[in-house]
Structure formats: C-alpha cells, structure tokens
Amino acid sequence: VDENWAVLQAATSLEVLNAFRAINKLADFADFSDEEILAAIVAKRDGAAGGSAGDDGGDDSVRDIKGPEWDVFTNPAAVLASRDFKLKAVELPERFERYFEKVVIVEKLREVKAAVGFTRIESVRDFDTPFEIPQSQRMRLSRRAPPWIPAAETRGEGIFIQFRESRIQAWVDEHPEYEQEFLAAHRQWRHRFGLDPDEGFPGLRYILLHSFAHGLIRQLSVECGYTTASLAERIYSQQPDTGKSMAGVLVYTAAADSEGTLGGLAALGRPERLDRHLARMLEVTALCASDPLCSEFDIRDGDALHGAACHACAFLPETCCERGNKYLDRAVLVNTLECDDMAFFE
C-alpha cells in the first residue's frame, strides 16, 4: 500500500478499487481481495491523520527506531521482499563462526532522513539519539510547527552481522574495570560540555561493536567500489537487563538514484569474501602508523572519548560515524602494542 499510495490514495470505496483492477492498476495486489486492500488503505489514512509534522511527542515506542529494525534484520526469513527492501541470510564465515550468530546480506534498503530542527555547540552525535537533546539546545525549523518537514530518500545495500549474545556478554563481564574507566572518562567529558554526566553512556558492548564497524568499513572500502565516506554504520547495542538484548552491526551505503546502488558492497557479504576481509581487518587493526603513541593513549586523560584510535587507524569521515568518532578502541578487537589482555577476537 505504501509503495502504491500515489494511486491508492484516491480509492475511497470498493467500486473505485474494482475500476483500478479493471485497468490493471493493482498488479501488485493479485493475492489480496478488494476488501483487504480497502481495509489497509483506511488504516494508513487513519494513521496519517493521527499525527502532525513537527510534533516530537506522542508514544515513546515510536522513538525506538533501532528495536524494530533489529527484529527485521535478525529474522530475514519473515521479510517479504519488495522494491525497497530485500534480505538474504548467508552462511557464516568459517573462521568467525564462534563469534557471529548470523550474517545477512541486505540486497536492497531504503533510508529516509528528515530534518526536524538544528543545534549549535553540541552535535547530534554527542547524544545516543536525537530525542535526548535538551529542548533548550534544540531549535525547531520554524517558529510555528510546520505542516511538513524536508526529507531525503535514498536507496542502497549493506551487510548486517549479528554477534553471538553469549560470547559478547561473557567478554563484557570479564572486563568491568575497563568499562568503569571509560565511564569515568564519559562523565568527565560530558561535564566539561555542560551535559548530564549520568546520561548517554553506551557501555563496553557498544565500544566493541563500534570499533568493529569502523574497522570493517575501512577494510570493505578497499574492494567494494565505494569510498569510505560513502559507507555508513548502524550499531545495534543493548544490554540483556533492558529486556531486549542487541549486539549487531549494519554497514551500508545509499544513493539518491531511483535504482539505488550497484551491489558492490552486498557482494562482499558472501562467506568466503567476508572471511577474507574480516581476517585482513583484524590484521591491519593490530598496528597503527602512529604507534606507539596511538596504542598508548590513555582514556583516563579525559581529553577525548576514545582509547587506541586515531585518524590513521580507526577514525572515519563524519558522514560514516553515528557517534562522531567517539567510543572507539582497537584494543577491544585485537592485541595492540600497549594492551594484550582485552581482545575479543583471539
């Protein structure tokens, strides 16, 4: 219904739908009756009338964007392929079966970004989600709530990797001291910028997933046909005590072309190729061109929210990273010159 809304928005009765079917306007609905189609149209129209653009209040469940995305990516068999979204589960890379639960090639995806306001001094990437930005630091697009907001729609592809929950949680439990060090640095950094020091800490699980995503993006850009700045990450990280555990990474690219991208990134999700790229990524991550200075960086200094990470080894362009190159450390992935007791990958 969403994909055919340009036609279906004019359907107000079964008679109109019958006319549309007669002139072959409902080819995508061969498996559905006119009554089912009309019910879906009414539901969509009622849902659109229930909210207003520019209103950031309402049901808190709507603010959980990553939760529903996680449910879809981790259950690709239940996804109905469409012109905008198509998933394909593949076998795990042989050398990484004990670390990963699932690898899903995202052959098609659609991303929509909408501008609802702007900030100064603090970046949106200083917060876990845009909803955490205090109202005093967040300006609307206009003095009055606008009837519409500007948005951009892009289509692309990607690779989704789900980590084994038992493995990643066991690793987190083994390093409580390092998580406390990172938490102390997080509190000090936010206090310096006038932010609530007790909010926004993503946890050690996120630091691992985030560092992994950055290493993977840098490695895949060598062969996928897209520059590093054209790739982006989406980190799914949530502790089990919240009621829903998440541990996964989506690396994707999207373009404004109506047909999306050309498949070069998704092709690297095949087991034999991904296995090779992951092994190479861990190999180059172990040593930085700025070592030993990079590996010796102490998170406890409080000057920056990262450990062993710099522009030579882990940082990405602004368009790639969802947290502004913060919460990164190569030492959580592999052994470095300074640290050899914290690596997740053996």
Short mmCIF file of C-alpha atoms in Angstrom, two decimals:
data_model
loop_
_atom_site.label_atom_id
_atom_site.label_comp_id
_atom_site.label_asym_id
_atom_site.label_seq_id
_atom_site.Cartn_x
_atom_site.Cartn_y
_atom_site.Cartn_z
CA VAL A 1 0.00 0.00 0.00
CA ASP A 2 2.83 2.40 0.82
CA GLU A 3 4.55 1.75 -2.49
CA ASN A 4 1.35 2.30 -4.48
CA TRP A 5 -0.04 5.18 -2.43
CA ALA A 6 0.08 7.62 -5.35
CA VAL A 7 -2.73 5.57 -6.90
CA LEU A 8 -4.45 4.13 -3.85
CA GLN A 9 -4.94 7.43 -2.03
CA ALA A 10 -7.78 8.13 -4.44
CA ALA A 11 -9.55 4.86 -3.56
CA THR A 12 -12.50 5.61 -1.28
CA SER A 13 -14.73 2.61 -1.98
CA LEU A 14 -14.77 -0.91 -3.36
CA GLU A 15 -16.19 0.40 -6.63
CA VAL A 16 -13.10 2.56 -7.17
CA LEU A 17 -10.85 -0.41 -6.42
CA ASN A 18 -12.77 -2.54 -8.90
CA ALA A 19 -12.17 0.11 -11.54
CA PHE A 20 -8.46 0.22 -10.70
CA ARG A 21 -8.24 -3.57 -11.00
CA ALA A 22 -10.00 -3.46 -14.37
CA ILE A 23 -7.35 -1.14 -15.80
CA ASN A 24 -4.51 -3.18 -14.24
CA LYS A 25 -3.55 -0.64 -11.58
CA LEU A 26 -3.49 -3.32 -8.86
CA ALA A 27 -0.98 -5.75 -10.34
CA ASP A 28 0.95 -5.88 -7.05
CA PHE A 29 -2.21 -6.98 -5.20
CA ALA A 30 -3.05 -10.16 -7.08
CA ASP A 31 -3.03 -12.18 -3.83
CA PHE A 32 -5.39 -9.82 -1.97
CA SER A 33 -9.10 -9.14 -2.18
CA ASP A 34 -10.53 -5.67 -2.69
CA GLU A 35 -11.88 -5.73 0.86
CA GLU A 36 -8.40 -6.40 2.29
CA ILE A 37 -6.88 -3.64 0.18
CA LEU A 38 -9.52 -1.12 1.23
CA ALA A 39 -9.01 -2.02 4.90
CA ALA A 40 -5.26 -1.38 4.55
CA ILE A 41 -5.93 1.95 2.80
CA VAL A 42 -8.27 3.06 5.58
CA ALA A 43 -5.73 2.02 8.24
CA LYS A 44 -2.97 4.01 6.53
CA ARG A 45 -5.20 7.05 6.10
CA ASP A 46 -6.30 6.93 9.74
CA GLY A 47 -2.70 6.56 10.89
CA ALA A 48 -1.58 9.58 8.87
CA ALA A 49 -4.37 11.66 10.35
CA GLY A 50 -3.39 10.71 13.89
CA GLY A 51 -0.14 12.71 13.99
CA SER A 52 1.15 16.09 12.90
CA ALA A 53 4.50 17.09 11.43
CA GLY A 54 6.81 18.82 13.81
CA ASP A 55 5.31 17.14 16.89
CA ASP A 56 8.05 15.22 18.67
CA GLY A 57 5.81 13.99 21.46
CA GLY A 58 3.47 11.05 21.47
CA ASP A 59 4.01 7.37 22.10
CA ASP A 60 7.52 6.61 23.36
CA SER A 61 7.52 3.35 21.40
CA VAL A 62 7.76 5.38 18.20
CA ARG A 63 11.11 6.72 19.41
CA ASP A 64 12.59 3.23 19.49
CA ILE A 65 13.77 3.12 15.90
CA LYS A 66 16.51 0.53 16.20
CA GLY A 67 14.40 -2.05 18.05
CA PRO A 68 12.04 -2.78 15.13
CA GLU A 69 14.97 -2.67 12.72
CA TRP A 70 16.78 -5.28 14.81
CA ASP A 71 13.71 -7.54 14.79
CA VAL A 72 13.64 -7.45 10.99
CA PHE A 73 17.36 -7.95 10.36
CA THR A 74 17.60 -10.88 12.78
CA ASN A 75 14.64 -12.67 11.17
CA PRO A 76 15.22 -12.28 7.41
CA ALA A 77 13.10 -15.31 6.52
CA ALA A 78 9.97 -13.44 7.63
CA VAL A 79 10.66 -10.41 5.43
CA LEU A 80 8.62 -10.01 2.27
CA ALA A 81 10.95 -8.81 -0.48
CA SER A 82 9.94 -5.57 -2.17
CA ARG A 83 11.37 -2.92 -4.45
CA ASP A 84 12.76 -1.10 -1.41
CA PHE A 85 13.85 -3.88 0.94
CA LYS A 86 15.31 -7.34 0.40
CA LEU A 87 17.30 -9.54 2.77
CA LYS A 88 19.25 -12.74 2.20
CA ALA A 89 20.75 -14.81 5.04
CA VAL A 90 24.08 -16.43 4.15
CA GLU A 91 26.43 -18.88 5.83
CA LEU A 92 28.82 -17.64 8.48
CA PRO A 93 32.48 -17.02 7.63
CA GLU A 94 34.27 -20.22 8.60
CA ARG A 95 36.91 -18.66 10.85
CA PHE A 96 34.38 -16.50 12.70
CA GLU A 97 31.53 -18.93 13.41
CA ARG A 98 32.18 -18.83 17.15
CA TYR A 99 31.82 -15.04 17.24
CA PHE A 100 28.83 -14.43 14.99
CA GLU A 101 25.24 -15.63 15.18
CA LYS A 102 24.09 -14.52 11.76
CA VAL A 103 25.21 -12.71 8.62
CA VAL A 104 22.56 -11.14 6.41
CA ILE A 105 23.14 -9.55 3.03
CA VAL A 106 20.88 -6.52 2.62
CA GLU A 107 20.41 -6.54 -1.14
CA LYS A 108 18.02 -3.58 -1.05
CA LEU A 109 17.23 -0.99 1.59
CA ARG A 110 15.68 2.45 1.74
CA GLU A 111 16.79 5.20 4.10
CA VAL A 112 14.79 8.33 4.83
CA LYS A 113 16.36 11.26 6.69
CA ALA A 114 14.15 14.11 7.85
CA ALA A 115 15.26 17.47 9.23
CA VAL A 116 13.20 18.40 12.30
CA GLY A 117 15.46 21.11 13.71
CA PHE A 118 19.06 22.13 14.32
CA THR A 119 21.54 22.52 17.15
CA ARG A 120 24.56 24.66 17.92
CA ILE A 121 27.61 23.95 20.07
CA GLU A 122 26.58 20.32 20.67
CA SER A 123 26.30 17.91 17.77
CA VAL A 124 23.52 15.38 17.40
CA ARG A 125 26.29 12.78 17.53
CA ASP A 126 27.02 13.80 21.13
CA PHE A 127 23.80 12.03 22.11
CA ASP A 128 22.62 8.45 21.81
CA THR A 129 19.51 9.57 19.91
CA PRO A 130 18.26 13.00 18.76
CA PHE A 131 15.42 12.68 21.28
CA GLU A 132 17.93 13.11 24.13
CA ILE A 133 18.87 16.63 23.04
CA PRO A 134 17.51 19.08 25.65
CA GLN A 135 14.84 21.41 24.35
CA SER A 136 16.96 24.40 25.36
CA GLN A 137 19.64 23.28 22.88
CA ARG A 138 17.30 22.27 20.08
CA MET A 139 15.71 24.73 17.67
CA ARG A 140 12.74 23.93 15.50
CA LEU A 141 12.73 24.63 11.79
CA SER A 142 10.26 27.49 12.20
CA ARG A 143 8.54 29.47 14.92
CA ARG A 144 5.32 27.55 14.34
CA ALA A 145 5.08 23.80 13.94
CA PRO A 146 5.45 23.26 10.18
CA PRO A 147 2.81 21.28 8.25
CA TRP A 148 5.66 19.40 6.54
CA ILE A 149 9.38 18.86 7.02
CA PRO A 150 12.17 18.44 4.44
CA ALA A 151 13.36 14.88 3.92
CA ALA A 152 15.66 12.93 1.63
CA GLU A 153 15.05 9.37 0.45
CA THR A 154 17.94 7.17 -0.67
CA ARG A 155 18.24 3.54 -1.69
CA GLY A 156 21.17 1.23 -1.24
CA GLU A 157 22.56 -2.03 0.14
CA GLY A 158 24.54 -3.35 3.06
CA ILE A 159 25.79 -6.18 5.28
CA PHE A 160 24.31 -6.99 8.69
CA ILE A 161 26.31 -9.02 11.23
CA GLN A 162 24.76 -10.33 14.44
CA PHE A 163 27.18 -11.25 17.24
CA ARG A 164 26.65 -14.24 19.50
CA GLU A 165 25.00 -12.91 22.64
CA SER A 166 26.62 -15.41 24.99
CA ARG A 167 30.10 -14.68 23.63
CA ILE A 168 29.86 -10.90 23.73
CA GLN A 169 28.25 -10.82 27.19
CA ALA A 170 30.92 -13.13 28.61
CA TRP A 171 33.59 -10.81 27.21
CA VAL A 172 31.92 -7.73 28.76
CA ASP A 173 31.70 -9.48 32.14
CA GLU A 174 35.44 -10.21 32.01
CA HIS A 175 36.42 -6.52 31.78
CA PRO A 176 34.42 -4.49 34.31
CA GLU A 177 37.45 -2.37 35.22
CA TYR A 178 37.90 -1.05 31.69
CA GLU A 179 34.19 -0.24 31.43
CA GLN A 180 34.47 1.80 34.62
CA GLU A 181 37.47 3.67 33.20
CA PHE A 182 35.51 4.52 30.07
CA LEU A 183 32.51 5.55 32.18
CA ALA A 184 34.67 7.91 34.22
CA ALA A 185 36.04 9.47 31.02
CA HIS A 186 32.48 9.75 29.67
CA ARG A 187 31.30 11.58 32.79
CA GLN A 188 34.28 13.94 32.73
CA TRP A 189 33.80 14.74 29.04
CA ARG A 190 30.08 15.46 29.34
CA HIS A 191 30.61 17.57 32.47
CA ARG A 192 33.08 19.74 30.55
CA PHE A 193 30.43 20.45 27.89
CA GLY A 194 27.63 21.11 30.38
CA LEU A 195 25.80 17.85 29.71
CA ASP A 196 24.33 15.49 32.28
CA PRO A 197 27.29 13.23 33.18
CA ASP A 198 25.00 10.37 34.23
CA GLU A 199 23.32 10.06 30.82
CA GLY A 200 24.30 8.65 27.46
CA PHE A 201 26.99 6.09 28.30
CA PRO A 202 26.60 3.29 25.72
CA GLY A 203 28.58 0.63 27.62
CA LEU A 204 31.53 -1.58 26.78
CA ARG A 205 29.40 -3.68 24.42
CA TYR A 206 28.84 -0.64 22.24
CA ILE A 207 32.53 0.24 22.23
CA LEU A 208 33.34 -3.22 20.88
CA LEU A 209 30.64 -3.11 18.19
CA HIS A 210 31.53 0.45 17.23
CA SER A 211 35.24 -0.29 16.90
CA PHE A 212 34.42 -3.38 14.84
CA ALA A 213 32.19 -1.37 12.50
CA HIS A 214 34.89 1.22 11.89
CA GLY A 215 37.49 -1.41 11.11
CA LEU A 216 35.11 -3.22 8.78
CA ILE A 217 34.16 -0.06 6.89
CA ARG A 218 37.80 0.86 6.34
CA GLN A 219 38.54 -2.63 5.04
CA LEU A 220 35.47 -3.06 2.82
CA SER A 221 36.07 0.30 1.14
CA VAL A 222 39.23 -1.15 -0.39
CA GLU A 223 37.25 -3.51 -2.63
CA CYS A 224 33.54 -2.67 -2.62
CA GLY A 225 33.76 0.19 -5.13
CA TYR A 226 32.64 2.91 -2.70
CA THR A 227 34.85 5.37 -0.87
CA THR A 228 34.95 5.32 2.92
CA ALA A 229 32.85 8.48 3.05
CA SER A 230 30.10 6.74 1.06
CA LEU A 231 29.67 3.97 3.65
CA ALA A 232 27.88 4.31 6.97
CA GLU A 233 27.30 2.34 10.14
CA ARG A 234 24.31 1.49 12.27
CA ILE A 235 25.11 -0.02 15.66
CA TYR A 236 22.57 -2.21 17.48
CA SER A 237 23.68 -2.44 21.10
CA GLN A 238 21.50 -3.11 24.12
CA GLN A 239 22.15 -4.91 27.39
CA PRO A 240 20.11 -8.01 28.33
CA ASP A 241 18.89 -6.36 31.55
CA THR A 242 16.84 -3.91 29.47
CA GLY A 243 14.54 -6.75 28.43
CA LYS A 244 15.84 -6.96 24.86
CA SER A 245 19.49 -7.70 24.12
CA MET A 246 21.02 -6.48 20.87
CA ALA A 247 24.53 -6.94 19.52
CA GLY A 248 24.93 -6.29 15.84
CA VAL A 249 26.31 -4.02 13.14
CA LEU A 250 24.92 -2.83 9.82
CA VAL A 251 27.38 -1.43 7.30
CA TYR A 252 25.55 0.12 4.38
CA THR A 253 25.61 2.63 1.56
CA ALA A 254 22.80 4.54 -0.11
CA ALA A 255 22.44 6.84 -3.10
CA ALA A 256 19.76 9.23 -4.31
CA ASP A 257 19.41 7.40 -7.62
CA SER A 258 15.97 5.83 -8.09
CA GLU A 259 17.56 2.40 -8.58
CA GLY A 260 19.89 2.70 -5.59
CA THR A 261 23.42 1.32 -5.72
CA LEU A 262 25.15 -1.33 -7.82
CA GLY A 263 25.62 -4.24 -5.39
CA GLY A 264 29.36 -3.99 -4.83
CA LEU A 265 29.03 -3.81 -1.04
CA ALA A 266 26.42 -6.56 -0.64
CA ALA A 267 28.55 -8.92 -2.74
CA LEU A 268 31.27 -8.80 -0.09
CA GLY A 269 28.90 -10.39 2.43
CA ARG A 270 29.35 -13.82 0.88
CA PRO A 271 31.12 -16.18 3.32
CA GLU A 272 34.41 -16.62 1.50
CA ARG A 273 34.82 -12.91 0.80
CA LEU A 274 33.69 -11.72 4.22
CA ASP A 275 36.00 -14.23 5.90
CA ARG A 276 38.97 -12.83 4.00
CA HIS A 277 38.09 -9.21 4.72
CA LEU A 278 37.49 -9.82 8.42
CA ALA A 279 40.84 -11.55 8.81
CA ARG A 280 42.60 -8.75 6.95
CA MET A 281 40.76 -6.12 9.01
CA LEU A 282 41.95 -7.62 12.29
CA GLU A 283 45.48 -7.91 10.94
CA VAL A 284 45.78 -4.23 9.98
CA THR A 285 43.94 -3.08 13.13
CA ALA A 286 46.62 -4.55 15.38
CA LEU A 287 49.20 -1.98 14.26
CA CYS A 288 48.75 1.73 13.57
CA ALA A 289 51.04 4.04 11.63
CA SER A 290 51.02 6.31 14.69
CA ASP A 291 52.10 3.59 17.11
CA PRO A 292 53.31 3.57 19.80
CA LEU A 293 51.60 6.92 20.51
CA CYS A 294 48.19 5.69 19.35
CA SER A 295 48.17 2.48 21.37
CA GLU A 296 49.46 4.31 24.45
CA PHE A 297 46.61 6.84 24.54
CA ASP A 298 45.02 6.73 27.99
CA ILE A 299 41.25 7.12 28.13
CA ARG A 300 41.59 8.38 31.70
CA ASP A 301 43.07 11.65 30.46
CA GLY A 302 39.51 12.78 29.67
CA ASP A 303 40.56 14.83 26.63
CA ALA A 304 38.75 12.56 24.17
CA LEU A 305 36.25 9.73 24.36
CA HIS A 306 38.35 7.03 22.75
CA GLY A 307 41.23 4.73 23.56
CA ALA A 308 43.70 3.43 21.00
CA ALA A 309 42.17 5.10 17.95
CA CYS A 310 43.22 7.90 15.60
CA HIS A 311 42.86 9.13 12.02
CA ALA A 312 45.49 6.66 10.84
CA CYS A 313 43.72 3.53 12.09
CA ALA A 314 40.11 3.86 13.27
CA PHE A 315 38.54 7.28 12.65
CA LEU A 316 36.07 7.69 9.77
CA PRO A 317 34.64 10.68 7.90
CA GLU A 318 31.78 12.48 9.62
CA THR A 319 29.20 11.01 7.26
CA CYS A 320 30.07 7.46 8.35
CA CYS A 321 30.01 7.53 12.15
CA GLU A 322 26.89 7.83 14.28
CA ARG A 323 28.81 8.98 17.37
CA GLY A 324 31.38 11.44 15.99
CA ASN A 325 34.40 9.10 16.28
CA LYS A 326 33.90 8.62 20.00
CA TYR A 327 33.73 5.34 21.98
CA LEU A 328 36.44 3.61 19.96
CA ASP A 329 39.40 1.44 20.95
CA ARG A 330 41.41 -1.00 18.82
CA ALA A 331 42.42 -2.88 21.97
CA VAL A 332 38.94 -4.35 22.38
CA LEU A 333 39.29 -6.07 19.00
CA VAL A 334 42.89 -7.33 18.87
CA ASN A 335 46.10 -7.13 20.88
CA THR A 336 47.98 -3.85 20.48
CA LEU A 337 51.49 -2.78 21.43
CA GLU A 338 50.22 -1.49 24.76
CA CYS A 339 47.40 -3.93 25.63
CA ASP A 340 47.35 -7.70 25.15
CA ASP A 341 44.69 -8.89 27.59
CA MET A 342 41.41 -7.44 26.37
CA ALA A 343 40.92 -8.52 22.73
CA PHE A 344 37.54 -10.03 21.82
CA PHE A 345 38.95 -11.85 18.79
CA GLU A 346 41.58 -14.48 19.52
#
